[in-house]
């Protein structure tokens, strides 16, 4: 039971939120007691120095650090005064920025969740379409152009199919398409011959001329010589990709859980204007 609860995404979000609140309280120990008192603690100074080091690749001098602290104090004062004046109210830019910061908390929670190999293996098996390797085909083709009348196309299809079945020579229409595909992935086949053409090859018998297959380019008779179905690779081979997809799914679940939890705390009223009130 405790193990299952420990995996709940909302719990991770609440724990990270509590940590962020505790961190803020540590950096600003007296913020809750006085809006007119500003304390620049050691943690905040270390943060200012770290940002300077990241930008300039060196430590700030004493004068530079003093200016950083002065700027932080003025920024803090302006921020507090702006809140007291209500400047943040009804400002779409500020609303969007605060919304993004709240989203960042849940995204950070998802990124912090650790996955076991058991969880990743289960995710891999449950989502094979995300990780399966492409099928590979080898075949030759006879291409017929669709630039004929309906009756003419039907006749040439029938004649070609009969000739191939009897082993007689046939003349394909001119095309820039290759006559043979060797160890070609389904993705490449679909790129050349059109979306989902490879799906028509998946069940064809080997070493036999197919019925006429349609593509966006015309008609194809195909003789399949080799086919290797797509494989689901072992976890060790695609672990980083699986972990990335797993975390993305957890992030989506966490976002929904947080939004549902927050929405439950509000009474939402949408007052649409009546049809006759416009103009």
PDB file of C-alpha atoms in Angstrom:
ATOM      1  CA  UNK A   1       0.000   0.000   0.000  1.00  0.00           C
ATOM      2  CA  UNK A   2       2.762   2.442   0.967  1.00  0.00           C
ATOM      3  CA  UNK A   3       4.707   1.483  -2.156  1.00  0.00           C
ATOM      4  CA  UNK A   4       1.685   2.239  -4.343  1.00  0.00           C
ATOM      5  CA  UNK A   5       1.053   5.585  -2.603  1.00  0.00           C
ATOM      6  CA  UNK A   6       4.706   6.565  -2.995  1.00  0.00           C
ATOM      7  CA  UNK A   7       4.293   6.304  -6.785  1.00  0.00           C
ATOM      8  CA  UNK A   8       1.317   8.686  -6.960  1.00  0.00           C
ATOM      9  CA  UNK A   9       2.288  11.673  -9.188  1.00  0.00           C
ATOM     10  CA  UNK A  10       0.244  14.160  -7.150  1.00  0.00           C
ATOM     11  CA  UNK A  11       2.164  13.159  -4.024  1.00  0.00           C
ATOM     12  CA  UNK A  12       5.444  13.929  -5.811  1.00  0.00           C
ATOM     13  CA  UNK A  13       4.069  17.321  -6.833  1.00  0.00           C
ATOM     14  CA  UNK A  14       2.989  18.164  -3.278  1.00  0.00           C
ATOM     15  CA  UNK A  15       6.327  17.069  -1.840  1.00  0.00           C
ATOM     16  CA  UNK A  16       8.285  19.169  -4.329  1.00  0.00           C
ATOM     17  CA  UNK A  17       5.961  22.106  -3.650  1.00  0.00           C
ATOM     18  CA  UNK A  18       6.654  21.742   0.077  1.00  0.00           C
ATOM     19  CA  UNK A  19      10.387  21.660  -0.611  1.00  0.00           C
ATOM     20  CA  UNK A  20      10.168  24.801  -2.709  1.00  0.00           C
ATOM     21  CA  UNK A  21       8.194  26.565   0.038  1.00  0.00           C
ATOM     22  CA  UNK A  22      10.754  25.456   2.646  1.00  0.00           C
ATOM     23  CA  UNK A  23      13.586  26.679   0.418  1.00  0.00           C
ATOM     24  CA  UNK A  24      11.904  30.051   0.014  1.00  0.00           C
ATOM     25  CA  UNK A  25      11.377  30.282   3.782  1.00  0.00           C
ATOM     26  CA  UNK A  26      15.072  29.482   4.350  1.00  0.00           C
ATOM     27  CA  UNK A  27      16.227  32.119   1.881  1.00  0.00           C
ATOM     28  CA  UNK A  28      13.675  34.621   3.205  1.00  0.00           C
ATOM     29  CA  UNK A  29      13.238  33.759   6.900  1.00  0.00           C
ATOM     30  CA  UNK A  30      11.387  36.928   7.898  1.00  0.00           C
ATOM     31  CA  UNK A  31       9.315  37.455   4.753  1.00  0.00           C
ATOM     32  CA  UNK A  32       6.161  36.220   6.458  1.00  0.00           C
ATOM     33  CA  UNK A  33       6.561  38.642   9.375  1.00  0.00           C
ATOM     34  CA  UNK A  34       7.333  41.945   7.678  1.00  0.00           C
ATOM     35  CA  UNK A  35       6.649  43.290   4.221  1.00  0.00           C
ATOM     36  CA  UNK A  36       8.930  46.249   4.914  1.00  0.00           C
ATOM     37  CA  UNK A  37      11.912  44.240   6.030  1.00  0.00           C
ATOM     38  CA  UNK A  38      14.293  42.800   3.452  1.00  0.00           C
ATOM     39  CA  UNK A  39      16.863  40.249   4.503  1.00  0.00           C
ATOM     40  CA  UNK A  40      19.482  39.198   1.978  1.00  0.00           C
ATOM     41  CA  UNK A  41      20.655  35.894   3.419  1.00  0.00           C
ATOM     42  CA  UNK A  42      23.690  33.787   2.641  1.00  0.00           C
ATOM     43  CA  UNK A  43      21.627  31.549   0.397  1.00  0.00           C
ATOM     44  CA  UNK A  44      20.456  34.477  -1.747  1.00  0.00           C
ATOM     45  CA  UNK A  45      24.006  35.859  -1.999  1.00  0.00           C
ATOM     46  CA  UNK A  46      25.275  32.440  -3.114  1.00  0.00           C
ATOM     47  CA  UNK A  47      22.531  32.414  -5.759  1.00  0.00           C
ATOM     48  CA  UNK A  48      23.558  35.871  -7.022  1.00  0.00           C
ATOM     49  CA  UNK A  49      27.190  34.778  -7.184  1.00  0.00           C
ATOM     50  CA  UNK A  50      26.282  31.573  -9.014  1.00  0.00           C
ATOM     51  CA  UNK A  51      24.343  33.478 -11.684  1.00  0.00           C
ATOM     52  CA  UNK A  52      27.288  35.838 -12.146  1.00  0.00           C
ATOM     53  CA  UNK A  53      29.714  32.916 -12.448  1.00  0.00           C
ATOM     54  CA  UNK A  54      27.506  31.246 -15.040  1.00  0.00           C
ATOM     55  CA  UNK A  55      27.399  34.409 -17.139  1.00  0.00           C
ATOM     56  CA  UNK A  56      31.035  35.552 -16.794  1.00  0.00           C
ATOM     57  CA  UNK A  57      32.939  32.350 -15.912  1.00  0.00           C
ATOM     58  CA  UNK A  58      34.536  33.956 -12.836  1.00  0.00           C
ATOM     59  CA  UNK A  59      33.680  35.071  -9.341  1.00  0.00           C
ATOM     60  CA  UNK A  60      32.369  38.633  -8.891  1.00  0.00           C
ATOM     61  CA  UNK A  61      34.663  41.195  -7.272  1.00  0.00           C
ATOM     62  CA  UNK A  62      33.595  42.793  -3.980  1.00  0.00           C
ATOM     63  CA  UNK A  63      32.276  45.851  -5.827  1.00  0.00           C
ATOM     64  CA  UNK A  64      30.438  43.709  -8.362  1.00  0.00           C
ATOM     65  CA  UNK A  65      28.875  41.608  -5.613  1.00  0.00           C
ATOM     66  CA  UNK A  66      27.808  44.758  -3.785  1.00  0.00           C
ATOM     67  CA  UNK A  67      26.111  46.018  -6.957  1.00  0.00           C
ATOM     68  CA  UNK A  68      24.392  42.636  -7.415  1.00  0.00           C
ATOM     69  CA  UNK A  69      23.045  42.841  -3.874  1.00  0.00           C
ATOM     70  CA  UNK A  70      21.939  46.468  -4.358  1.00  0.00           C
ATOM     71  CA  UNK A  71      20.139  45.541  -7.573  1.00  0.00           C
ATOM     72  CA  UNK A  72      18.441  42.594  -5.870  1.00  0.00           C
ATOM     73  CA  UNK A  73      17.228  44.851  -3.037  1.00  0.00           C
ATOM     74  CA  UNK A  74      15.794  47.425  -5.456  1.00  0.00           C
ATOM     75  CA  UNK A  75      14.212  44.676  -7.509  1.00  0.00           C
ATOM     76  CA  UNK A  76      12.638  43.195  -4.362  1.00  0.00           C
ATOM     77  CA  UNK A  77      11.284  46.580  -3.290  1.00  0.00           C
ATOM     78  CA  UNK A  78       9.814  47.279  -6.716  1.00  0.00           C
ATOM     79  CA  UNK A  79       8.294  43.800  -6.750  1.00  0.00           C
ATOM     80  CA  UNK A  80       6.606  44.275  -3.371  1.00  0.00           C
ATOM     81  CA  UNK A  81       5.363  47.757  -4.229  1.00  0.00           C
ATOM     82  CA  UNK A  82       3.990  46.496  -7.540  1.00  0.00           C
ATOM     83  CA  UNK A  83       2.046  43.761  -5.710  1.00  0.00           C
ATOM     84  CA  UNK A  84       0.650  46.276  -3.240  1.00  0.00           C
ATOM     85  CA  UNK A  85      -0.449  48.534  -6.128  1.00  0.00           C
ATOM     86  CA  UNK A  86      -2.099  45.572  -7.851  1.00  0.00           C
ATOM     87  CA  UNK A  87      -0.054  46.020 -11.021  1.00  0.00           C
ATOM     88  CA  UNK A  88      -0.018  42.261 -11.460  1.00  0.00           C
ATOM     89  CA  UNK A  89      -3.811  42.141 -11.719  1.00  0.00           C
ATOM     90  CA  UNK A  90      -5.430  41.607 -15.140  1.00  0.00           C
ATOM     91  CA  UNK A  91      -2.068  41.644 -16.941  1.00  0.00           C
ATOM     92  CA  UNK A  92      -2.074  38.814 -19.524  1.00  0.00           C
ATOM     93  CA  UNK A  93       1.728  38.715 -19.704  1.00  0.00           C
ATOM     94  CA  UNK A  94       2.082  38.284 -15.934  1.00  0.00           C
ATOM     95  CA  UNK A  95      -0.787  35.779 -15.845  1.00  0.00           C
ATOM     96  CA  UNK A  96       0.895  33.712 -18.544  1.00  0.00           C
ATOM     97  CA  UNK A  97       4.282  33.876 -16.799  1.00  0.00           C
ATOM     98  CA  UNK A  98       2.839  32.747 -13.449  1.00  0.00           C
ATOM     99  CA  UNK A  99       0.917  29.969 -15.207  1.00  0.00           C
ATOM    100  CA  UNK A 100       4.147  28.795 -16.836  1.00  0.00           C
ATOM    101  CA  UNK A 101       5.951  28.792 -13.484  1.00  0.00           C
ATOM    102  CA  UNK A 102       3.195  26.679 -11.939  1.00  0.00           C
ATOM    103  CA  UNK A 103       3.487  24.265 -14.879  1.00  0.00           C
ATOM    104  CA  UNK A 104       7.234  24.176 -14.304  1.00  0.00           C
ATOM    105  CA  UNK A 105       6.667  22.811 -10.792  1.00  0.00           C
ATOM    106  CA  UNK A 106       4.696  19.824 -12.059  1.00  0.00           C
ATOM    107  CA  UNK A 107       7.168  19.276 -14.920  1.00  0.00           C
ATOM    108  CA  UNK A 108      10.019  19.274 -12.399  1.00  0.00           C
ATOM    109  CA  UNK A 109       8.150  16.761 -10.280  1.00  0.00           C
ATOM    110  CA  UNK A 110       7.763  14.422 -13.259  1.00  0.00           C
ATOM    111  CA  UNK A 111      11.448  14.756 -14.163  1.00  0.00           C
ATOM    112  CA  UNK A 112      12.427  13.911 -10.589  1.00  0.00           C
ATOM    113  CA  UNK A 113      10.485  10.637 -10.522  1.00  0.00           C
ATOM    114  CA  UNK A 114      12.822   7.664 -10.748  1.00  0.00           C
ATOM    115  CA  UNK A 115      11.786   4.677 -12.845  1.00  0.00           C
ATOM    116  CA  UNK A 116      12.709   1.091 -12.060  1.00  0.00           C
ATOM    117  CA  UNK A 117      13.676  -1.357 -14.800  1.00  0.00           C
ATOM    118  CA  UNK A 118      10.474  -3.232 -13.995  1.00  0.00           C
ATOM    119  CA  UNK A 119       8.374  -0.129 -14.712  1.00  0.00           C
ATOM    120  CA  UNK A 120      10.290   0.622 -17.906  1.00  0.00           C
ATOM    121  CA  UNK A 121       9.989  -2.971 -19.126  1.00  0.00           C
ATOM    122  CA  UNK A 122       6.245  -2.869 -18.527  1.00  0.00           C
ATOM    123  CA  UNK A 123       6.015   0.448 -20.396  1.00  0.00           C
ATOM    124  CA  UNK A 124       8.066  -0.968 -23.291  1.00  0.00           C
ATOM    125  CA  UNK A 125       5.800  -4.002 -23.617  1.00  0.00           C
ATOM    126  CA  UNK A 126       2.650  -1.860 -23.349  1.00  0.00           C
ATOM    127  CA  UNK A 127       3.746   0.586 -26.060  1.00  0.00           C
ATOM    128  CA  UNK A 128       5.517  -1.523 -28.711  1.00  0.00           C
ATOM    129  CA  UNK A 129       4.560   0.858 -31.540  1.00  0.00           C
ATOM    130  CA  UNK A 130       6.815   3.536 -30.026  1.00  0.00           C
ATOM    131  CA  UNK A 131       9.969   1.403 -29.961  1.00  0.00           C
ATOM    132  CA  UNK A 132       9.573  -1.404 -32.503  1.00  0.00           C
ATOM    133  CA  UNK A 133      12.169  -1.431 -35.266  1.00  0.00           C
ATOM    134  CA  UNK A 134      11.024  -1.055 -38.864  1.00  0.00           C
ATOM    135  CA  UNK A 135      10.231  -4.103 -40.934  1.00  0.00           C
ATOM    136  CA  UNK A 136      12.663  -4.657 -43.824  1.00  0.00           C
ATOM    137  CA  UNK A 137      11.708  -5.870 -47.335  1.00  0.00           C
ATOM    138  CA  UNK A 138      13.462  -7.000 -50.501  1.00  0.00           C
ATOM    139  CA  UNK A 139      11.422  -7.198 -53.709  1.00  0.00           C
ATOM    140  CA  UNK A 140      11.226  -6.448 -57.387  1.00  0.00           C
ATOM    141  CA  UNK A 141       8.316  -4.671 -58.996  1.00  0.00           C
ATOM    142  CA  UNK A 142       6.571  -4.114 -62.306  1.00  0.00           C
ATOM    143  CA  UNK A 143       5.120  -0.624 -62.474  1.00  0.00           C
ATOM    144  CA  UNK A 144       2.083   0.472 -64.502  1.00  0.00           C
ATOM    145  CA  UNK A 145       1.269   4.120 -64.979  1.00  0.00           C
ATOM    146  CA  UNK A 146      -2.308   5.220 -64.220  1.00  0.00           C
ATOM    147  CA  UNK A 147      -2.222   7.645 -67.167  1.00  0.00           C
ATOM    148  CA  UNK A 148      -4.698   5.596 -69.186  1.00  0.00           C
ATOM    149  CA  UNK A 149      -8.419   5.419 -69.569  1.00  0.00           C
ATOM    150  CA  UNK A 150     -10.182   3.254 -67.012  1.00  0.00           C
ATOM    151  CA  UNK A 151     -10.836   0.553 -69.601  1.00  0.00           C
ATOM    152  CA  UNK A 152      -7.267   0.716 -70.917  1.00  0.00           C
ATOM    153  CA  UNK A 153      -5.802   0.451 -67.422  1.00  0.00           C
ATOM    154  CA  UNK A 154      -7.989  -2.548 -66.583  1.00  0.00           C
ATOM    155  CA  UNK A 155      -6.876  -4.287 -69.769  1.00  0.00           C
ATOM    156  CA  UNK A 156      -3.160  -3.743 -69.224  1.00  0.00           C
ATOM    157  CA  UNK A 157      -3.479  -4.855 -65.577  1.00  0.00           C
ATOM    158  CA  UNK A 158      -5.205  -8.060 -66.669  1.00  0.00           C
ATOM    159  CA  UNK A 159      -2.645  -8.777 -69.404  1.00  0.00           C
ATOM    160  CA  UNK A 160       0.298  -8.103 -67.061  1.00  0.00           C
ATOM    161  CA  UNK A 161      -1.129 -10.291 -64.292  1.00  0.00           C
ATOM    162  CA  UNK A 162      -1.678 -13.174 -66.747  1.00  0.00           C
ATOM    163  CA  UNK A 163       1.827 -12.856 -68.215  1.00  0.00           C
ATOM    164  CA  UNK A 164       3.491 -12.803 -64.786  1.00  0.00           C
ATOM    165  CA  UNK A 165       1.511 -15.850 -63.648  1.00  0.00           C
ATOM    166  CA  UNK A 166       2.666 -17.787 -66.732  1.00  0.00           C
ATOM    167  CA  UNK A 167       6.278 -16.620 -66.445  1.00  0.00           C
ATOM    168  CA  UNK A 168       6.137 -14.648 -69.669  1.00  0.00           C
ATOM    169  CA  UNK A 169       8.185 -11.449 -70.111  1.00  0.00           C
ATOM    170  CA  UNK A 170       6.371  -8.179 -69.410  1.00  0.00           C
ATOM    171  CA  UNK A 171       7.169  -4.571 -70.197  1.00  0.00           C
ATOM    172  CA  UNK A 172       6.798  -2.131 -67.332  1.00  0.00           C
ATOM    173  CA  UNK A 173       5.969   1.516 -67.896  1.00  0.00           C
ATOM    174  CA  UNK A 174       8.798   4.007 -67.681  1.00  0.00           C
ATOM    175  CA  UNK A 175       9.348   5.436 -64.219  1.00  0.00           C
ATOM    176  CA  UNK A 176      12.046   6.903 -62.009  1.00  0.00           C
ATOM    177  CA  UNK A 177      11.124   4.366 -59.350  1.00  0.00           C
ATOM    178  CA  UNK A 178      13.683   1.601 -58.764  1.00  0.00           C
ATOM    179  CA  UNK A 179      12.858  -1.805 -60.201  1.00  0.00           C
ATOM    180  CA  UNK A 180      14.327  -3.536 -57.150  1.00  0.00           C
ATOM    181  CA  UNK A 181      14.297  -2.708 -53.455  1.00  0.00           C
ATOM    182  CA  UNK A 182      16.926  -4.481 -51.375  1.00  0.00           C
ATOM    183  CA  UNK A 183      16.769  -4.592 -47.542  1.00  0.00           C
ATOM    184  CA  UNK A 184      14.644  -1.461 -47.538  1.00  0.00           C
ATOM    185  CA  UNK A 185      12.860  -0.344 -44.372  1.00  0.00           C
ATOM    186  CA  UNK A 186       9.112   0.159 -44.348  1.00  0.00           C
ATOM    187  CA  UNK A 187       9.660   3.834 -43.555  1.00  0.00           C
ATOM    188  CA  UNK A 188      11.734   4.315 -46.704  1.00  0.00           C
ATOM    189  CA  UNK A 189       9.285   2.305 -48.810  1.00  0.00           C
ATOM    190  CA  UNK A 190       6.404   4.458 -47.608  1.00  0.00           C
ATOM    191  CA  UNK A 191       8.437   7.583 -48.332  1.00  0.00           C
ATOM    192  CA  UNK A 192       9.037   6.498 -51.927  1.00  0.00           C
ATOM    193  CA  UNK A 193       5.786   4.692 -52.776  1.00  0.00           C
ATOM    194  CA  UNK A 194       3.349   6.468 -50.525  1.00  0.00           C
ATOM    195  CA  UNK A 195       1.919   6.202 -47.056  1.00  0.00           C
ATOM    196  CA  UNK A 196       1.231   2.671 -45.793  1.00  0.00           C
ATOM    197  CA  UNK A 197       2.366   0.927 -48.999  1.00  0.00           C
ATOM    198  CA  UNK A 198       4.537  -1.337 -46.857  1.00  0.00           C
ATOM    199  CA  UNK A 199       1.404  -2.591 -45.077  1.00  0.00           C
ATOM    200  CA  UNK A 200       0.403  -4.287 -48.343  1.00  0.00           C
ATOM    201  CA  UNK A 201       3.712  -6.164 -48.326  1.00  0.00           C
ATOM    202  CA  UNK A 202       3.326  -7.482 -44.779  1.00  0.00           C
ATOM    203  CA  UNK A 203       1.236 -10.555 -45.682  1.00  0.00           C
ATOM    204  CA  UNK A 204       2.407 -11.320 -49.216  1.00  0.00           C
ATOM    205  CA  UNK A 205       3.851 -14.795 -49.834  1.00  0.00           C
ATOM    206  CA  UNK A 206       7.505 -14.927 -50.814  1.00  0.00           C
ATOM    207  CA  UNK A 207       8.734 -15.585 -54.359  1.00  0.00           C
ATOM    208  CA  UNK A 208       5.295 -15.105 -55.907  1.00  0.00           C
ATOM    209  CA  UNK A 209       3.994 -12.224 -57.985  1.00  0.00           C
ATOM    210  CA  UNK A 210       1.390 -10.295 -56.039  1.00  0.00           C
ATOM    211  CA  UNK A 211      -2.001  -9.118 -57.218  1.00  0.00           C
ATOM    212  CA  UNK A 212      -1.967  -5.492 -58.405  1.00  0.00           C
ATOM    213  CA  UNK A 213      -1.127  -3.175 -55.523  1.00  0.00           C
ATOM    214  CA  UNK A 214      -2.139   0.475 -55.576  1.00  0.00           C
ATOM    215  CA  UNK A 215      -0.031   3.438 -54.523  1.00  0.00           C
ATOM    216  CA  UNK A 216      -0.354   7.156 -55.019  1.00  0.00           C
ATOM    217  CA  UNK A 217       1.896   6.753 -58.071  1.00  0.00           C
ATOM    218  CA  UNK A 218       0.165   3.946 -59.929  1.00  0.00           C
ATOM    219  CA  UNK A 219      -0.154   0.149 -59.996  1.00  0.00           C
ATOM    220  CA  UNK A 220       2.568  -2.234 -58.809  1.00  0.00           C
ATOM    221  CA  UNK A 221       3.046  -5.960 -59.189  1.00  0.00           C
ATOM    222  CA  UNK A 222       5.490  -7.072 -56.507  1.00  0.00           C
ATOM    223  CA  UNK A 223       7.567 -10.226 -56.071  1.00  0.00           C
ATOM    224  CA  UNK A 224       8.782 -10.370 -52.494  1.00  0.00           C
ATOM    225  CA  UNK A 225      12.086 -12.193 -51.980  1.00  0.00           C
ATOM    226  CA  UNK A 226      12.720 -11.448 -48.282  1.00  0.00           C
ATOM    227  CA  UNK A 227      10.871  -9.950 -45.353  1.00  0.00           C
ATOM    228  CA  UNK A 228      12.049  -9.289 -41.805  1.00  0.00           C
ATOM    229  CA  UNK A 229       9.330  -8.205 -39.432  1.00  0.00           C
ATOM    230  CA  UNK A 230       9.926  -5.327 -37.049  1.00  0.00           C
ATOM    231  CA  UNK A 231      11.287  -6.359 -33.668  1.00  0.00           C
ATOM    232  CA  UNK A 232      10.752  -4.999 -30.175  1.00  0.00           C
ATOM    233  CA  UNK A 233      14.307  -4.421 -28.915  1.00  0.00           C
ATOM    234  CA  UNK A 234      15.403  -5.363 -25.386  1.00  0.00           C
ATOM    235  CA  UNK A 235      15.168  -2.653 -22.749  1.00  0.00           C
ATOM    236  CA  UNK A 236      18.943  -2.321 -22.453  1.00  0.00           C
ATOM    237  CA  UNK A 237      19.122  -1.283 -26.105  1.00  0.00           C
ATOM    238  CA  UNK A 238      16.515   1.498 -25.918  1.00  0.00           C
ATOM    239  CA  UNK A 239      16.480   2.378 -22.222  1.00  0.00           C
ATOM    240  CA  UNK A 240      17.051   6.125 -22.656  1.00  0.00           C
ATOM    241  CA  UNK A 241      14.293   6.391 -25.251  1.00  0.00           C
ATOM    242  CA  UNK A 242      11.889   4.383 -23.078  1.00  0.00           C
ATOM    243  CA  UNK A 243      12.744   6.487 -20.029  1.00  0.00           C
ATOM    244  CA  UNK A 244      12.115   9.695 -21.998  1.00  0.00           C
ATOM    245  CA  UNK A 245       8.717   8.484 -23.195  1.00  0.00           C
ATOM    246  CA  UNK A 246       7.824   7.123 -19.746  1.00  0.00           C
ATOM    247  CA  UNK A 247       8.615  10.463 -18.101  1.00  0.00           C
ATOM    248  CA  UNK A 248       6.627  12.323 -20.741  1.00  0.00           C
ATOM    249  CA  UNK A 249       3.598  10.135 -20.009  1.00  0.00           C
ATOM    250  CA  UNK A 250       4.040  10.660 -16.265  1.00  0.00           C
ATOM    251  CA  UNK A 251       4.280  14.408 -16.866  1.00  0.00           C
ATOM    252  CA  UNK A 252       0.984  14.361 -18.750  1.00  0.00           C
ATOM    253  CA  UNK A 253      -0.656  12.330 -15.978  1.00  0.00           C
ATOM    254  CA  UNK A 254       0.747  14.643 -13.324  1.00  0.00           C
ATOM    255  CA  UNK A 255      -0.413  17.771 -15.148  1.00  0.00           C
ATOM    256  CA  UNK A 256      -3.929  16.349 -15.371  1.00  0.00           C
ATOM    257  CA  UNK A 257      -3.927  15.281 -11.713  1.00  0.00           C
ATOM    258  CA  UNK A 258      -2.801  18.725 -10.567  1.00  0.00           C
ATOM    259  CA  UNK A 259      -5.310  20.567 -12.752  1.00  0.00           C
ATOM    260  CA  UNK A 260      -8.153  18.286 -11.653  1.00  0.00           C
ATOM    261  CA  UNK A 261      -7.182  18.774  -7.997  1.00  0.00           C
ATOM    262  CA  UNK A 262      -7.027  22.562  -8.356  1.00  0.00           C
ATOM    263  CA  UNK A 263     -10.275  22.746 -10.333  1.00  0.00           C
ATOM    264  CA  UNK A 264     -12.031  20.833  -7.571  1.00  0.00           C
ATOM    265  CA  UNK A 265     -11.277  23.724  -5.189  1.00  0.00           C
ATOM    266  CA  UNK A 266     -13.079  26.314  -7.338  1.00  0.00           C
ATOM    267  CA  UNK A 267     -16.671  27.031  -8.209  1.00  0.00           C
ATOM    268  CA  UNK A 268     -16.531  27.815 -11.933  1.00  0.00           C
ATOM    269  CA  UNK A 269     -19.230  30.066 -13.418  1.00  0.00           C
ATOM    270  CA  UNK A 270     -19.167  30.871 -17.126  1.00  0.00           C
ATOM    271  CA  UNK A 271     -21.647  33.632 -17.961  1.00  0.00           C
ATOM    272  CA  UNK A 272     -21.998  33.596 -21.729  1.00  0.00           C
ATOM    273  CA  UNK A 273     -23.658  36.688 -23.234  1.00  0.00           C
ATOM    274  CA  UNK A 274     -27.162  36.098 -24.486  1.00  0.00           C
ATOM    275  CA  UNK A 275     -27.689  35.976 -28.256  1.00  0.00           C
ATOM    276  CA  UNK A 276     -29.584  39.258 -28.306  1.00  0.00           C
ATOM    277  CA  UNK A 277     -27.073  41.240 -26.246  1.00  0.00           C
ATOM    278  CA  UNK A 278     -24.464  41.697 -28.990  1.00  0.00           C
ATOM    279  CA  UNK A 279     -24.246  44.947 -30.887  1.00  0.00           C
TER     280      UNK A 279
END
